[in-house]
Tab-separated table of C-alpha atoms in Angstrom:
chain	number	residue	atom	x	y	z
A	247	MET	CA	100.170	-123.531	-14.702
A	248	LYS	CA	101.173	-127.237	-14.169
A	249	ILE	CA	101.676	-127.716	-10.525
A	250	ILE	CA	102.672	-130.809	-8.594
A	251	ILE	CA	101.657	-130.761	-4.892
A	252	LEU	CA	103.392	-133.388	-2.645
A	253	GLY	CA	101.405	-134.125	0.428
A	254	ALA	CA	97.599	-134.434	0.579
A	255	GLY	CA	97.284	-133.225	4.282
A	256	GLN	CA	95.306	-130.092	5.289
A	257	VAL	CA	97.680	-127.591	3.654
A	258	GLY	CA	98.122	-129.762	0.450
A	259	GLY	CA	94.416	-130.447	0.039
A	260	SER	CA	93.347	-126.761	0.602
A	261	LEU	CA	95.909	-125.579	-1.734
A	262	ALA	CA	94.896	-128.161	-4.345
A	263	GLU	CA	91.362	-126.879	-3.911
A	264	ASN	CA	92.235	-123.136	-4.182
A	265	LEU	CA	94.429	-123.723	-7.373
A	266	ALA	CA	92.154	-126.199	-9.193
A	267	ASN	CA	89.376	-123.658	-9.002
A	268	GLU	CA	91.519	-121.306	-11.051
A	269	GLN	CA	92.044	-123.413	-14.028
A	270	ASN	CA	95.442	-124.896	-13.078
A	271	ASP	CA	96.612	-128.332	-14.097
A	272	ILE	CA	97.162	-129.867	-10.477
A	273	THR	CA	98.505	-133.236	-9.564
A	274	VAL	CA	98.610	-134.307	-5.903
A	275	VAL	CA	101.092	-137.107	-4.715
A	276	ASP	CA	100.548	-138.876	-1.284
A	277	THR	CA	101.112	-142.199	0.220
A	278	ASP	CA	97.599	-142.306	1.578
A	279	SER	CA	95.236	-143.791	-1.004
A	280	ASP	CA	92.022	-142.926	0.875
A	281	ARG	CA	92.999	-139.155	1.238
A	282	LEU	CA	93.803	-139.007	-2.479
A	283	ARG	CA	90.374	-140.720	-3.376
A	284	GLU	CA	88.508	-138.300	-1.047
A	285	LEU	CA	90.237	-135.246	-2.808
A	286	GLN	CA	89.585	-136.561	-6.324
A	287	ASP	CA	85.973	-136.967	-5.562
A	288	ARG	CA	85.722	-133.339	-4.469
A	289	ILE	CA	87.889	-131.566	-7.069
A	290	ASP	CA	89.072	-132.026	-10.561
A	291	ILE	CA	92.772	-133.074	-10.089
A	292	LYS	CA	95.225	-135.845	-10.989
A	293	THR	CA	96.471	-137.953	-8.188
A	294	VAL	CA	99.494	-140.191	-7.785
A	295	LEU	CA	100.000	-142.780	-5.112
A	296	GLY	CA	103.505	-143.009	-3.819
A	297	ARG	CA	106.341	-141.253	-2.036
A	298	GLY	CA	106.937	-137.844	-3.446
A	299	SER	CA	110.861	-137.834	-3.276
A	300	TYR	CA	111.068	-140.941	-5.580
A	301	PRO	CA	112.146	-140.085	-9.239
A	302	ASN	CA	109.579	-142.409	-10.818
A	303	ILE	CA	106.699	-141.103	-8.772
A	304	LEU	CA	107.681	-137.614	-9.824
A	305	ARG	CA	107.913	-138.541	-13.431
A	306	GLU	CA	104.462	-140.295	-13.267
A	307	ALA	CA	103.118	-137.004	-11.660
A	308	GLY	CA	104.464	-135.122	-14.831
A	309	ALA	CA	107.580	-133.614	-13.566
A	310	ASP	CA	109.143	-133.534	-17.006
A	311	ASP	CA	107.070	-130.359	-17.952
A	312	ALA	CA	105.926	-129.158	-14.592
A	313	ASP	CA	106.124	-125.228	-13.758
A	314	MET	CA	106.211	-125.759	-10.135
A	315	LEU	CA	106.663	-128.257	-7.420
A	316	ILE	CA	105.148	-127.490	-3.887
A	317	ALA	CA	106.407	-129.921	-1.267
A	318	VAL	CA	104.149	-129.952	1.881
A	319	THR	CA	104.433	-133.480	3.197
A	320	ASN	CA	104.794	-134.125	6.934
A	321	SER	CA	108.514	-134.870	6.511
A	322	ASP	CA	110.981	-132.046	5.933
A	323	GLU	CA	113.434	-134.574	4.621
A	324	THR	CA	111.074	-135.744	1.964
A	325	ASN	CA	110.421	-132.232	0.997
A	326	MET	CA	114.002	-131.349	0.680
A	327	VAL	CA	115.017	-134.450	-1.191
A	328	ALA	CA	112.029	-134.052	-3.596
A	329	CYS	CA	113.165	-130.411	-4.435
A	330	GLN	CA	116.589	-131.802	-4.990
A	331	VAL	CA	115.324	-134.579	-7.382
A	332	ALA	CA	113.077	-132.132	-9.207
A	333	TYR	CA	115.941	-129.821	-9.849
A	334	THR	CA	118.708	-132.322	-10.751
A	335	LEU	CA	116.462	-134.801	-12.987
A	336	PHE	CA	113.649	-132.441	-14.215
A	337	ARG	CA	115.028	-128.880	-13.998
A	338	THR	CA	111.588	-127.897	-12.458
A	339	PRO	CA	111.682	-123.978	-12.675
A	340	THR	CA	110.073	-123.077	-9.070
A	341	LYS	CA	110.547	-125.366	-6.182
A	342	ILE	CA	108.567	-124.485	-2.831
A	343	SER	CA	109.085	-126.388	0.321
A	344	ARG	CA	107.502	-126.370	3.754
A	345	ILE	CA	110.289	-126.796	6.421
A	346	ARG	CA	109.286	-126.977	10.070
A	347	THR	CA	112.459	-127.968	11.781
A	348	GLY	CA	114.369	-124.971	13.355
A	349	GLN	CA	117.746	-126.948	13.048
A	350	TYR	CA	117.616	-126.753	9.267
A	351	LEU	CA	116.017	-123.214	9.120
A	352	LYS	CA	118.944	-121.766	11.009
A	353	GLN	CA	121.386	-122.918	8.341
A	354	SER	CA	120.366	-120.633	5.326
A	355	GLU	CA	123.258	-122.045	3.117
A	356	LEU	CA	121.515	-125.327	3.057
A	357	PHE	CA	118.946	-123.901	0.641
A	358	ASN	CA	120.779	-122.965	-2.550
A	359	ASN	CA	121.355	-124.739	-5.736
A	360	ASP	CA	124.679	-126.139	-4.601
A	361	ALA	CA	122.922	-127.934	-1.624
A	362	PHE	CA	119.209	-128.264	-1.516
A	363	PRO	CA	117.743	-126.197	-4.410
A	364	ILE	CA	114.789	-124.760	-2.745
A	365	ASP	CA	113.463	-121.336	-4.113
A	366	VAL	CA	111.015	-120.480	-1.514
A	367	LEU	CA	110.985	-121.810	2.100
A	368	ILE	CA	107.765	-121.807	4.024
A	369	SER	CA	107.821	-122.133	7.742
A	370	PRO	CA	104.258	-122.305	9.174
A	371	GLU	CA	105.494	-121.693	12.823
A	372	GLN	CA	107.131	-118.510	11.604
A	373	VAL	CA	103.947	-117.403	9.546
A	374	VAL	CA	101.808	-117.868	12.549
A	375	THR	CA	104.147	-116.201	14.977
A	376	ASN	CA	104.134	-113.085	12.610
A	377	TYR	CA	100.395	-113.235	12.257
A	378	ILE	CA	99.851	-113.163	16.078
A	379	SER	CA	102.483	-110.553	16.718
A	380	ARG	CA	100.554	-108.288	14.273
A	381	LEU	CA	97.319	-108.864	16.030
A	382	LEU	CA	98.799	-107.995	19.345
A	383	GLN	CA	99.871	-104.511	17.877
A	384	TYR	CA	96.303	-103.621	17.367
A	385	PRO	CA	94.035	-104.527	20.165
A	386	GLY	CA	90.585	-105.555	18.787
A	387	ALA	CA	91.839	-106.476	15.459
A	388	LEU	CA	90.765	-109.804	13.880
A	389	GLN	CA	93.087	-109.955	11.038
A	390	VAL	CA	96.137	-107.691	10.195
A	391	MET	CA	97.790	-107.961	6.715
A	392	ASP	CA	100.887	-106.008	5.591
A	393	PHE	CA	101.260	-104.645	1.870
A	394	ALA	CA	104.225	-102.829	0.280
A	395	ASP	CA	106.641	-103.777	3.264
A	396	GLY	CA	104.171	-102.688	5.772
A	397	ARG	CA	103.509	-99.135	4.570
A	398	ALA	CA	99.848	-99.982	4.006
A	399	GLN	CA	97.905	-102.477	6.079
A	400	LEU	CA	94.550	-104.246	5.694
A	401	VAL	CA	92.792	-104.724	8.980
A	402	ALA	CA	89.597	-106.714	9.818
A	403	VAL	CA	87.599	-105.583	12.913
A	404	LYS	CA	84.080	-106.452	14.223
A	405	ALA	CA	81.919	-103.321	14.387
A	406	TYR	CA	80.385	-102.727	17.923
A	407	TYR	CA	77.411	-100.767	19.244
A	408	GLY	CA	78.735	-97.546	20.292
A	409	GLY	CA	81.326	-97.237	17.525
A	410	PRO	CA	80.911	-93.688	15.940
A	411	LEU	CA	80.609	-95.033	12.339
A	412	VAL	CA	78.040	-97.863	13.409
A	413	GLY	CA	74.537	-97.138	11.984
A	414	GLN	CA	76.081	-94.659	9.487
A	415	ALA	CA	77.003	-94.869	5.790
A	416	ILE	CA	80.562	-95.660	4.760
A	417	SER	CA	80.882	-92.329	3.104
A	418	GLU	CA	80.659	-90.639	6.663
A	419	LEU	CA	84.143	-91.960	7.349
A	420	LYS	CA	85.633	-88.965	5.426
A	421	ASN	CA	83.688	-86.585	7.523
A	422	HIS	CA	84.580	-88.262	10.874
A	423	LEU	CA	88.468	-88.544	9.985
A	424	PRO	CA	88.868	-85.482	7.515
A	425	ASN	CA	92.756	-85.768	7.636
A	426	ILE	CA	93.138	-89.470	7.260
A	427	ASP	CA	92.759	-91.400	4.066
A	428	ALA	CA	91.154	-95.029	4.541
A	429	ARG	CA	88.780	-97.054	2.494
A	430	VAL	CA	86.501	-99.974	3.496
A	431	ALA	CA	87.363	-102.798	1.153
A	432	ALA	CA	84.823	-105.520	2.194
A	433	VAL	CA	82.189	-106.067	4.672
A	434	PHE	CA	81.026	-109.472	5.934
A	435	ARG	CA	77.580	-109.482	7.488
A	436	ARG	CA	76.078	-112.761	8.919
A	437	ASN	CA	78.904	-114.615	6.956
A	438	LYS	CA	77.966	-113.169	3.693
A	439	ALA	CA	80.124	-110.690	1.659
A	440	ILE	CA	78.589	-107.435	0.759
A	441	GLU	CA	80.468	-105.195	-1.791
A	442	PRO	CA	80.729	-101.834	-0.006
A	443	THR	CA	79.635	-98.663	-1.702
A	444	GLY	CA	79.406	-95.138	-0.073
A	445	ASP	CA	75.802	-95.708	0.814
A	446	THR	CA	76.407	-99.248	2.531
A	447	LEU	CA	75.350	-98.737	6.319
A	448	ILE	CA	77.643	-100.362	8.740
A	449	GLU	CA	75.786	-102.438	11.353
A	450	ALA	CA	76.937	-103.823	14.696
A	451	ASP	CA	78.688	-107.177	14.469
A	452	ASP	CA	79.779	-106.472	10.816
A	453	GLU	CA	83.207	-107.776	10.131
A	454	VAL	CA	84.794	-104.716	8.342
A	455	PHE	CA	88.002	-105.020	6.311
A	456	PHE	CA	89.585	-101.463	5.712
A	457	VAL	CA	92.900	-100.482	4.148
A	458	ALA	CA	94.992	-97.487	5.391
A	459	ALA	CA	98.541	-96.342	5.875
A	460	ARG	CA	100.060	-98.155	8.851
A	461	GLU	CA	100.119	-94.861	11.005
A	462	HIS	CA	96.452	-94.300	10.680
A	463	ILE	CA	95.062	-97.741	11.415
A	464	ARG	CA	94.375	-97.190	15.186
A	465	LYS	CA	92.322	-94.004	14.324
A	466	VAL	CA	90.177	-95.832	11.840
A	467	MET	CA	89.642	-98.768	14.252
A	468	SER	CA	88.379	-96.314	16.794
A	469	GLU	CA	85.576	-95.290	14.443
A	470	LEU	CA	84.201	-99.026	14.489
A	471	ARG	CA	84.674	-99.922	17.973
A	472	ARG	CA	85.636	-98.529	21.374
A	473	GLU	CA	89.364	-97.938	21.563
A	474	GLU	CA	91.070	-100.410	23.732
A	475	ASP	CA	94.213	-100.088	25.832
A	476	SER	CA	97.439	-101.580	24.568
A	477	TYR	CA	97.982	-105.159	25.656
A	478	LYS	CA	100.769	-105.844	28.305
A	479	ARG	CA	100.325	-109.348	29.808
A	480	VAL	CA	100.199	-112.319	27.495
A	481	MET	CA	99.771	-115.920	28.544
A	482	ILE	CA	100.545	-118.888	26.167
A	483	ALA	CA	99.278	-122.416	26.408
A	484	GLY	CA	101.578	-124.782	24.827
A	485	GLY	CA	105.320	-124.612	24.600
A	486	GLY	CA	105.808	-126.248	21.223
A	487	ASN	CA	107.393	-124.828	18.177
A	488	ILE	CA	104.836	-122.078	17.723
A	489	GLY	CA	104.461	-121.193	21.593
A	490	TYR	CA	108.213	-120.987	21.993
A	491	ARG	CA	108.858	-118.815	18.938
A	492	LEU	CA	106.083	-116.525	19.842
A	493	ALA	CA	107.260	-116.152	23.617
A	494	LYS	CA	110.812	-115.617	22.165
A	495	ALA	CA	109.544	-112.894	19.833
A	496	LEU	CA	107.320	-111.083	22.361
A	497	GLU	CA	109.288	-111.231	25.680
A	498	LYS	CA	111.062	-108.032	25.183
A	499	ASN	CA	107.853	-106.029	24.829
A	500	TYR	CA	105.336	-107.978	26.907
A	501	GLN	CA	105.017	-109.569	30.226
A	502	MET	CA	104.883	-113.325	29.205
A	503	LYS	CA	103.909	-116.613	30.685
A	504	ILE	CA	103.762	-119.962	29.154
A	505	ILE	CA	102.196	-123.066	30.392
A	506	GLU	CA	103.704	-126.306	29.259
A	507	HIS	CA	102.637	-130.006	30.358
A	508	GLY	CA	105.883	-131.787	29.663
A	509	MET	CA	108.682	-131.741	32.160
A	510	GLU	CA	111.544	-131.931	29.635
A	511	ARG	CA	110.089	-129.317	27.204
A	512	SER	CA	109.496	-126.898	30.309
A	513	GLN	CA	113.073	-127.381	31.131
A	514	PHE	CA	114.154	-126.510	27.494
A	515	LEU	CA	111.764	-123.332	27.605
A	516	SER	CA	113.169	-122.179	30.949
A	517	GLU	CA	116.769	-122.429	29.558
A	518	ASN	CA	116.088	-120.885	26.318
A	519	LEU	CA	113.674	-117.913	27.213
A	520	ASN	CA	115.143	-114.939	29.106
A	521	ARG	CA	112.005	-113.070	30.498
A	522	THR	CA	109.253	-115.551	30.172
A	523	VAL	CA	107.799	-117.155	33.166
A	524	VAL	CA	107.502	-120.936	32.426
A	525	LEU	CA	104.656	-122.894	34.283
A	526	LEU	CA	104.660	-126.757	34.438
A	527	GLY	CA	100.996	-127.895	34.120
A	528	SER	CA	97.835	-128.112	32.136
A	529	ALA	CA	96.267	-125.198	30.380
A	530	THR	CA	92.668	-126.646	31.304
A	531	ASP	CA	93.567	-126.621	34.913
A	532	LYS	CA	91.183	-123.983	36.555
A	533	ALA	CA	93.207	-123.694	39.845
A	534	LEU	CA	96.453	-123.094	38.036
A	535	MET	CA	94.791	-120.395	35.834
A	536	GLU	CA	93.295	-118.723	38.761
A	537	GLU	CA	96.548	-118.796	40.603
A	538	GLU	CA	98.336	-117.224	37.753
A	539	ASN	CA	95.953	-114.334	37.751
A	540	ILE	CA	94.245	-115.174	34.272
A	541	ASP	CA	91.673	-112.508	35.128
A	542	SER	CA	94.324	-109.769	34.678
A	543	THR	CA	95.739	-111.287	31.498
A	544	ASP	CA	95.182	-109.298	28.436
A	545	VAL	CA	95.689	-111.958	25.740
A	546	PHE	CA	95.499	-115.820	26.271
A	547	CYS	CA	96.932	-117.645	23.298
A	548	ALA	CA	96.107	-121.415	22.919
A	549	LEU	CA	98.787	-122.933	20.816
A	550	THR	CA	99.016	-126.539	21.635
A	551	ASN	CA	98.753	-129.152	18.945
A	552	ASP	CA	95.526	-130.467	20.095
A	553	ASP	CA	92.418	-128.552	18.878
A	554	GLU	CA	90.200	-129.760	21.739
A	555	VAL	CA	92.661	-128.618	24.437
A	556	ASN	CA	93.085	-125.260	22.675
A	557	ILE	CA	89.296	-124.658	22.550
A	558	MET	CA	88.610	-125.758	26.050
A	559	SER	CA	91.400	-123.901	27.483
A	560	SER	CA	90.358	-120.625	25.627
A	561	LEU	CA	86.662	-120.993	26.863
A	562	LEU	CA	88.079	-121.513	30.333
A	563	ALA	CA	90.431	-118.564	30.127
A	564	LYS	CA	87.551	-116.237	28.741
A	565	ARG	CA	85.196	-117.468	31.394
A	566	LEU	CA	87.782	-116.645	34.266
A	567	GLY	CA	88.285	-113.093	32.862
A	568	ALA	CA	90.900	-113.023	30.134
A	569	ARG	CA	90.459	-109.959	27.988
A	570	LYS	CA	91.053	-111.611	24.568
A	571	VAL	CA	91.664	-115.186	23.425
A	572	ILE	CA	93.326	-116.395	20.301
A	573	THR	CA	92.962	-119.952	19.486
A	574	LEU	CA	95.063	-122.210	17.135
A	575	ILE	CA	92.847	-124.588	15.255
A	576	ASN	CA	94.006	-127.199	12.775
A	577	LYS	CA	90.619	-128.676	11.823
A	578	ALA	CA	89.111	-126.366	9.229
A	579	ALA	CA	85.494	-127.323	10.209
A	580	TYR	CA	86.106	-126.124	13.743
A	581	VAL	CA	87.336	-122.661	12.890
A	582	ASP	CA	83.833	-121.312	11.821
A	583	LEU	CA	82.322	-122.982	14.726
A	584	VAL	CA	84.244	-121.178	17.488
A	585	GLN	CA	85.266	-117.832	15.876
A	586	GLY	CA	83.240	-114.770	17.168
A	587	GLY	CA	81.545	-116.632	20.128
A	588	MET	CA	83.628	-116.886	23.352
A	589	VAL	CA	86.801	-117.148	21.130
A	590	ASP	CA	87.969	-113.761	19.758
A	591	VAL	CA	90.232	-115.086	16.911
A	592	ALA	CA	90.321	-118.584	15.674
A	593	LEU	CA	93.621	-118.971	13.778
A	594	SER	CA	94.158	-121.782	11.141
A	595	PRO	CA	97.879	-122.394	10.566
A	596	GLN	CA	96.825	-123.985	7.243
A	597	GLN	CA	95.009	-120.710	5.956
A	598	ALA	CA	97.939	-118.615	7.082
A	599	THR	CA	100.396	-120.835	5.356
A	600	ILE	CA	98.259	-120.946	2.055
A	601	GLY	CA	98.270	-117.218	1.924
A	602	SER	CA	102.172	-117.271	1.733
A	603	LEU	CA	102.216	-120.107	-0.695
A	604	LEU	CA	99.567	-118.332	-3.048
A	605	THR	CA	101.837	-115.271	-3.202
A	606	HIS	CA	104.441	-117.475	-4.974
A	607	VAL	CA	101.913	-119.153	-7.355
A	608	ARG	CA	100.362	-116.058	-8.695
A	609	ARG	CA	101.228	-114.849	-12.008
A	610	GLY	CA	101.679	-111.231	-13.472
A	611	ASP	CA	103.851	-109.614	-10.820
A	612	VAL	CA	101.871	-110.456	-7.848
A	613	VAL	CA	103.854	-109.793	-4.781
A	614	ASN	CA	101.512	-110.509	-1.952
A	615	VAL	CA	98.416	-112.586	-1.356
A	616	HIS	CA	96.305	-112.639	1.745
A	617	SER	CA	93.412	-114.726	2.508
A	618	LEU	CA	90.320	-113.114	3.862
A	619	ARG	CA	87.753	-114.711	6.085
A	620	ARG	CA	89.343	-118.243	5.986
A	621	GLY	CA	89.680	-118.139	2.216
A	622	ALA	CA	86.340	-116.640	1.427
A	623	ALA	CA	88.088	-113.793	-0.565
A	624	GLU	CA	91.622	-112.598	-1.399
A	625	ALA	CA	93.571	-109.360	-1.022
A	626	ILE	CA	96.169	-109.135	-3.769
A	627	GLU	CA	99.154	-106.682	-4.065
A	628	ALA	CA	100.350	-106.415	-7.627
A	629	ILE	CA	102.891	-104.144	-9.126
A	630	ALA	CA	102.099	-102.247	-12.460
A	631	HIS	CA	104.861	-102.775	-14.836
A	632	GLY	CA	105.511	-101.546	-18.249
A	633	ASP	CA	104.045	-98.439	-20.006
A	634	SER	CA	100.718	-97.234	-21.269
A	635	ARG	CA	101.182	-99.159	-24.622
A	636	SER	CA	102.101	-102.536	-22.905
A	637	SER	CA	100.017	-102.577	-19.797
A	638	LYS	CA	96.209	-102.614	-19.361
A	639	VAL	CA	96.378	-100.588	-16.227
A	640	ILE	CA	99.269	-97.930	-16.594
A	641	GLY	CA	98.160	-94.414	-17.485
A	642	ARG	CA	94.346	-95.213	-16.927
A	643	LYS	CA	92.120	-93.890	-14.387
A	644	ILE	CA	90.765	-96.423	-11.957
A	645	ARG	CA	87.250	-96.015	-13.363
A	646	GLU	CA	88.672	-96.743	-16.839
A	647	ILE	CA	90.256	-100.141	-15.710
A	648	LYS	CA	88.228	-103.121	-16.602
A	649	LEU	CA	88.083	-105.085	-13.366
A	650	PRO	CA	86.501	-108.537	-13.204
A	651	PRO	CA	82.987	-108.821	-11.320
A	652	GLY	CA	83.367	-108.460	-7.564
A	653	THR	CA	86.911	-106.841	-7.767
A	654	THR	CA	87.791	-103.599	-6.305
A	655	ILE	CA	91.026	-101.569	-5.966
A	656	GLY	CA	91.502	-100.474	-2.379
A	657	ALA	CA	94.742	-98.409	-2.429
A	658	ILE	CA	97.941	-97.578	-4.317
A	659	VAL	CA	101.236	-97.391	-2.797
A	660	ARG	CA	103.508	-95.049	-4.669
A	661	GLY	CA	107.122	-94.826	-3.052
A	662	GLU	CA	106.334	-93.929	0.543
A	663	ASP	CA	102.907	-92.520	-0.277
A	664	VAL	CA	99.620	-94.454	0.377
A	665	ILE	CA	96.889	-93.295	-1.981
A	666	MET	CA	93.278	-94.330	-1.383
A	667	ALA	CA	91.678	-95.444	-4.549
A	668	SER	CA	89.079	-93.146	-6.127
A	669	SER	CA	87.711	-93.176	-9.723
A	670	GLU	CA	90.088	-90.312	-10.926
A	671	VAL	CA	93.336	-91.749	-9.572
A	672	VAL	CA	95.695	-92.692	-12.526
A	673	VAL	CA	97.863	-95.733	-12.105
A	674	GLU	CA	101.711	-95.177	-12.756
A	675	THR	CA	104.497	-97.487	-13.492
A	676	ASP	CA	105.914	-99.330	-10.470
A	677	ASP	CA	102.800	-98.464	-8.447
A	678	HIS	CA	101.927	-101.210	-5.880
A	679	VAL	CA	98.061	-101.735	-6.512
A	680	ILE	CA	96.131	-103.459	-3.615
A	681	LEU	CA	92.904	-105.279	-4.927
A	682	PHE	CA	90.213	-107.237	-3.205
A	683	VAL	CA	88.738	-110.260	-5.088
A	684	MET	CA	85.452	-111.484	-3.641
A	685	ASN	CA	84.968	-114.186	-6.184
A	686	LYS	CA	87.983	-116.424	-6.510
A	687	LYS	CA	87.108	-117.622	-10.070
A	688	HIS	CA	88.165	-114.333	-11.244
A	689	ILE	CA	91.744	-114.482	-9.877
A	690	ALA	CA	93.273	-115.543	-13.243
A	691	ASP	CA	91.562	-112.404	-14.832
A	692	VAL	CA	93.221	-110.172	-12.219
A	693	GLU	CA	96.623	-111.778	-12.884
A	694	ARG	CA	96.123	-111.225	-16.657
A	695	LEU	CA	95.333	-107.535	-16.061
A	696	PHE	CA	98.918	-107.064	-14.550
A	697	GLN	CA	100.769	-108.965	-17.175
A	698	VAL	CA	102.946	-106.946	-19.482
A	699	GLY	CA	101.912	-107.212	-23.021
A	700	LEU	CA	104.741	-107.952	-25.757
A	701	GLY	CA	105.037	-104.306	-26.629
A	702	PHE	CA	107.003	-103.811	-23.495
A	703	PHE	CA	109.864	-106.223	-24.715
């Protein structure tokens, strides 16, 4: 595909890196020449210096025959105008834009071909809010991903000493949970991916990704770690867009507190949140944390826009007795440094956003893409279309499908049923197939596998 990315920030840069590795023709546009040079030194892309909403700059970037425009600059207005220009002058088929401002997002009628012709809207704040909300549903989870509208879920957990399955082979899962279908899709041990087989032993501290029907997730988690009580009390540091959205989404079901250091913003929060206690102060203030009973808090979420404040307040909260800490970190280099030590979950908004962007970039009826382990691997949901003549997967047993190296099928969602992949399962038309791709250079091969041949038409 020929793709133009506007904005060479963290999302734009990571996206360019992801897509360039998969043999796409990528052009990145930005006003910062140093950032463009740094990207070009690292990856094989074309760059254009200038403002992405200007017609002459888009033309220079190749908009005349581009398949897709992805606008992820820091300015919502630039992103919106760029999509308008691409549609009006160049008839670009797919236009994706990141929009952060709630005032725009509220007006859905703004985003159609009569106004701003944007095909896909990505709101990082909403993506992160959904991500954290899912984590809170499963105490102990490191990552929770939905497939087939939530009928199947992929969950990452850290295996602990004392978990019934720890020290045993994966094949034992069936004996421990005879009435439950689940499959271990990937194991990360000491930061290296292991392709799991039935004989793979699960060790303490392994990061285990498994897929199961939504209603069975808790049962499977209890095999890998001690079962935890549900969360009740949540404290948020930072009342910005993400903190506010999360509090708004959670206040009906949890006892919420939010710490905000700005007087004006605190006023806004107290007027717009109904059941959340708003505290004016700093999240790194030990006395305030103790006064607000941080030691009886189930989850502390550090969501300010300052990485250092997030890390320090998380370490403080953990030391003072918070049960679990989730930390928002923008600098990719910091994420691996802090995850798994005192910080339970380090969350990169860029990585979360890239997952939802990749869903729209993938070819061949791919409807869902999730980044595992900060982009080390991918989980893909693809729909099998066509028939046994036109499709490379329909009518075949899983063992007969020629999967690229390092790729496994985890499960198939057929209607309301979640079927765990075994070598004898036959893929049928309209099945949602959940695959794991450990080596991202094979993603194009997976996409081709699910493209319908000409016989279908």
